[in-house]
XYZ file of C-alpha atoms in Angstrom:
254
model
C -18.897 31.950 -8.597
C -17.727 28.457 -7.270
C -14.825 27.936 -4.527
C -14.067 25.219 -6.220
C -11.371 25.358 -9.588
C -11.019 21.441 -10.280
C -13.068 18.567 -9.164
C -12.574 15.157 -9.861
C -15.025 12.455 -9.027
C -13.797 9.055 -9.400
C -11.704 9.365 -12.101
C -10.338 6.158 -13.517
C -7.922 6.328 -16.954
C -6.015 2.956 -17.972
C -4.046 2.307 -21.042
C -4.748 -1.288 -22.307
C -5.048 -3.359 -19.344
C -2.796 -1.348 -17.480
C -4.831 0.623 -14.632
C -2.857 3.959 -13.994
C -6.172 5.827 -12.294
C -8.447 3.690 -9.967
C -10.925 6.075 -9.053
C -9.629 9.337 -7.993
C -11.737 12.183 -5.764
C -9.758 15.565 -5.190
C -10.957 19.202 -5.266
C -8.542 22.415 -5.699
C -10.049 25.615 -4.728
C -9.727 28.897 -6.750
C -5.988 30.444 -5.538
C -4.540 26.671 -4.023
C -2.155 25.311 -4.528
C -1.829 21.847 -4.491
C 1.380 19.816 -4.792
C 1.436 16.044 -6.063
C 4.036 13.537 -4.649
C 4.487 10.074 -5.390
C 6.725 7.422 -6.552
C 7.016 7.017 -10.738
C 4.576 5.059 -12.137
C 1.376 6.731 -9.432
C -0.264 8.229 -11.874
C 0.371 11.876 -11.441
C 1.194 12.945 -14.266
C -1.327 10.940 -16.117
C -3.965 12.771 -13.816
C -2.463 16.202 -14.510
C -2.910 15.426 -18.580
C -6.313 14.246 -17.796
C -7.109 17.792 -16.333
C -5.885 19.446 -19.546
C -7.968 16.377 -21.715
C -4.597 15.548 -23.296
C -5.634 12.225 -22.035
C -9.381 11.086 -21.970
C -10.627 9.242 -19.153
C -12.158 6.090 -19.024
C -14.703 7.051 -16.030
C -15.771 9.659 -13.806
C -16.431 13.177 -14.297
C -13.303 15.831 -13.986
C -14.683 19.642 -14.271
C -12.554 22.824 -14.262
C -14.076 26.007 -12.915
C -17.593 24.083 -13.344
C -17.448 22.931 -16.731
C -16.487 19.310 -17.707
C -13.302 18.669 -18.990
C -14.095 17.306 -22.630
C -17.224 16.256 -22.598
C -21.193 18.061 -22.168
C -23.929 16.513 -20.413
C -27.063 15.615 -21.672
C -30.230 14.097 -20.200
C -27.773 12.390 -17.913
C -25.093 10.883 -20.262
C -21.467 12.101 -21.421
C -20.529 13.444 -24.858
C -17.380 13.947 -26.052
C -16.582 17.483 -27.372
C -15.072 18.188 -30.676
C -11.309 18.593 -30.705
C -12.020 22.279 -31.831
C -13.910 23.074 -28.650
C -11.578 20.816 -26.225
C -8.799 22.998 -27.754
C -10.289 26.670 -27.106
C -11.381 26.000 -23.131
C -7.734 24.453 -23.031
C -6.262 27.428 -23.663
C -7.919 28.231 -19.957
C -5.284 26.330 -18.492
C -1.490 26.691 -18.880
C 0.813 23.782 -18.265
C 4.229 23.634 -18.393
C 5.831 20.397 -18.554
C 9.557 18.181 -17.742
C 10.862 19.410 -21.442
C 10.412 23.264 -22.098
C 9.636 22.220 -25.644
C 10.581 25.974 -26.834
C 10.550 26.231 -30.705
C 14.459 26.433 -31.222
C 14.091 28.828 -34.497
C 12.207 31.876 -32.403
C 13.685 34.044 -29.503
C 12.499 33.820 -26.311
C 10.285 36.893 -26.869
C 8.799 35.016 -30.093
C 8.313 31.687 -28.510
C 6.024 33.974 -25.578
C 4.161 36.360 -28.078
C 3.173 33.176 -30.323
C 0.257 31.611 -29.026
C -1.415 35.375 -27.972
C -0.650 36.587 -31.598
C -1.940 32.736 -33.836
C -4.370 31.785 -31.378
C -5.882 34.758 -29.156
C -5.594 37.255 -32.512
C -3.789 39.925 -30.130
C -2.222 42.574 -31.659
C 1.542 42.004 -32.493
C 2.411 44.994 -30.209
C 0.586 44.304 -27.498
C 1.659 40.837 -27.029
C 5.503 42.052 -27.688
C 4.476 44.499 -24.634
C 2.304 41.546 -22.719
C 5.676 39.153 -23.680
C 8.352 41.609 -22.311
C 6.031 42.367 -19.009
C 6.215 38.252 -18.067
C 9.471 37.821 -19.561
C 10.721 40.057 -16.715
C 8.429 38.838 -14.255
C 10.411 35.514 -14.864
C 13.545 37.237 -14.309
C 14.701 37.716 -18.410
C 14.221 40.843 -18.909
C 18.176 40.562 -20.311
C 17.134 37.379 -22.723
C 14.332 38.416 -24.878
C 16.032 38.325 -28.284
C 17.964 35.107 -27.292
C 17.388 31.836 -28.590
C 17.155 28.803 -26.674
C 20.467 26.921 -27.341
C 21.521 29.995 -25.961
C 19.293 30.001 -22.360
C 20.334 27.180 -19.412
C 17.696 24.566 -19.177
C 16.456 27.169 -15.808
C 15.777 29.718 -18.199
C 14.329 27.869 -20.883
C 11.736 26.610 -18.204
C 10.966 30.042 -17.018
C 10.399 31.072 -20.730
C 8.050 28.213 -20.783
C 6.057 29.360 -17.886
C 6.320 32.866 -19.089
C 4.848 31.637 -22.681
C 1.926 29.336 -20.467
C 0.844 32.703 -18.852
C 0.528 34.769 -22.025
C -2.348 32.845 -22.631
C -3.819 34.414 -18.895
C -4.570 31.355 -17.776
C -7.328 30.839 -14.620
C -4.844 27.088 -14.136
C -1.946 26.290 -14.220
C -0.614 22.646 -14.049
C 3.091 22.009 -13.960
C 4.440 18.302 -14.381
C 7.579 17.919 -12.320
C 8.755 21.428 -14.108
C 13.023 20.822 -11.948
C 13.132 17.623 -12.885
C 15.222 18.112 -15.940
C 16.985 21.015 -14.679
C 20.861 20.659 -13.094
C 20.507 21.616 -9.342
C 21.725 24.813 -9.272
C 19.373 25.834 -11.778
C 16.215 24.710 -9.687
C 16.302 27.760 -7.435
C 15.149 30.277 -9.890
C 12.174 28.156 -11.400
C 10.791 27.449 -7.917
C 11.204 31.363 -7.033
C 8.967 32.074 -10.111
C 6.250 29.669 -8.960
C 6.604 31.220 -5.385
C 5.745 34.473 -6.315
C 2.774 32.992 -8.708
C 1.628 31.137 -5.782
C 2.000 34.637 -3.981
C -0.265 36.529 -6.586
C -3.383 33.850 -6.159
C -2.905 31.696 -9.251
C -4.510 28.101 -9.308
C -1.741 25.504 -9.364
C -1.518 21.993 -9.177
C 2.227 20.543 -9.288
C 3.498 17.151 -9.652
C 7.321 17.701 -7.754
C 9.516 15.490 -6.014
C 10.553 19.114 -4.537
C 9.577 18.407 -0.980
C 10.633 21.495 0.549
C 8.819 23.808 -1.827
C 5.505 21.194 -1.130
C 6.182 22.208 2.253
C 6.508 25.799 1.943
C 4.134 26.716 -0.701
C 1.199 24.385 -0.952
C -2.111 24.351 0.386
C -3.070 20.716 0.116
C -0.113 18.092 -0.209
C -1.333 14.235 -2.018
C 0.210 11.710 -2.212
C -0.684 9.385 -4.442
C 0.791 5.135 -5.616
C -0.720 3.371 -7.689
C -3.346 5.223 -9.303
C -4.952 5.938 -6.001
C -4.646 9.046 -3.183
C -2.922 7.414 -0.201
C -3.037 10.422 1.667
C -3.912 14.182 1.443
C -4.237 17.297 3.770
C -1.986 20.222 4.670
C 1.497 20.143 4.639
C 2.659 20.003 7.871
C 0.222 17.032 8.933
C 1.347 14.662 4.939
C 4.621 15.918 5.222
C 4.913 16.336 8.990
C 2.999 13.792 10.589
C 2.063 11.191 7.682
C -0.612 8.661 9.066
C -0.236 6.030 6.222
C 2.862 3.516 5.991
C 3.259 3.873 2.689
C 3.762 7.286 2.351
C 5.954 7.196 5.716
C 8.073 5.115 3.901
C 8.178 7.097 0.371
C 9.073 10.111 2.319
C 11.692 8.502 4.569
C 13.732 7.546 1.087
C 13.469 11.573 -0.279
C 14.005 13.141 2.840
């Protein structure tokens, strides 16, 4: 089995003319985490979507645990994969994104046991038990029958994570997950990704949340305009940056 969880190898995506990757090499190893900083409008997000093949690129080759994302190789040229088959390896990865996007009719407990139950076939009881397990891991163990006009926008995001990881992801992206979230509610989602960080999972995160970068991650990027500026460990990117640009991005969020 590989080190190595995602590789990308010079990855380019652009929307019209508009160039939003221009050629980007990373590699996350199995139980890193990696945290991706930036200005709006680097391409981080877009890059994080391309991981999940929500967005196809133009060029390159992006693989996930060895395997290409959305395409199969043959006799030296890339196919693209039928929808059906991109959809069942993406249920490999979780993501969890700015908007919880919670289905506003079902509980909290309903929104989590849903994809196990429609997509996995899991028993209904199991993945009530599976739903309640992670539902207190995320620190609702006191919510599972509520509905989410009824949850703060913290626990609607820890709901979302909670439903990502019923699907036992071996990834799990997360696209500036506080962004949307009032301060004081930021705490308690960044605790929950703490203690997944703690238990080994793969993550990648796009954050503007530079002390958690500092605390948590492995491997800190940062990237403008569609290319990686600068990446390494924490404490030299965040620490010691050697590039201008991201000296000066970091002296306006510090």
């Amino acid at each position: 089995m590989s080190d190595v969880m995602v590789r990308a190898e010079g990855v380019y995506k652009r929307f019209g003319r508009n160039e939003v990757l221009k050629g980007i090499n990373l590699t996350v190893n199995r139980g890193e985490v990696m945290c991706l900083l930036g200005p709006s409008g680097s391409g981080k997000s877009t890059f994080l979507r391309c991981i999940n093949h929500l967005e196809k690129i133009n060029c390159g080759r992006l693989s996930v645990d060895g395997e290409l994302v959305g395409y199969r190789e043959a006799n030296g040229k890339l196919y693209e994969l039928h929808e059906r088959v991109v959809a069942s390896t993406r249920q490999q990865v979780g993501m969890v994104f700015q908007q919880f996007n919670l289905f506003s009719h079902k509980t909290a407990i309903e929104n989590v046991m849903l994809a196990p139950i429609n997509v996995r076939k899991h028993d209904r009881d199991a993945a009530r038990q599976k739903a309640t397990e992670l539902l207190t891991r995320v620190g609702l163990a006191d919510k599972l029958d509520a509905y989410p006009v009824a949850l703060s926008g913290g626990q609607q995001q820890r709901v979302a994570i909670a439903r990502a990881l019923a699907m036992d992801p071996k990834l799990m992206l997360f696209d500036e997950p506080t962004s949307a979230l009032d301060p004081e509610l930021v705490g308690d989602v960044l605790d929950v990704m703490r203690d997944l960080a703690r238990s080994g999972m793969t993550m990648i995160v796009v954050t503007h949340e530079i002390g958690f970068a500092r605390e948590v991650a492995d491997t800190v990027v940062f990237m403008d305009a569609g290319v990686v500026v600068e990446a390494g460990p924490p404490e030299q990117v965040l620490g010691a940056p050697t590039h201008e640009r991201t000296q000066a991005f970091l002296s306006k969020v510090l």
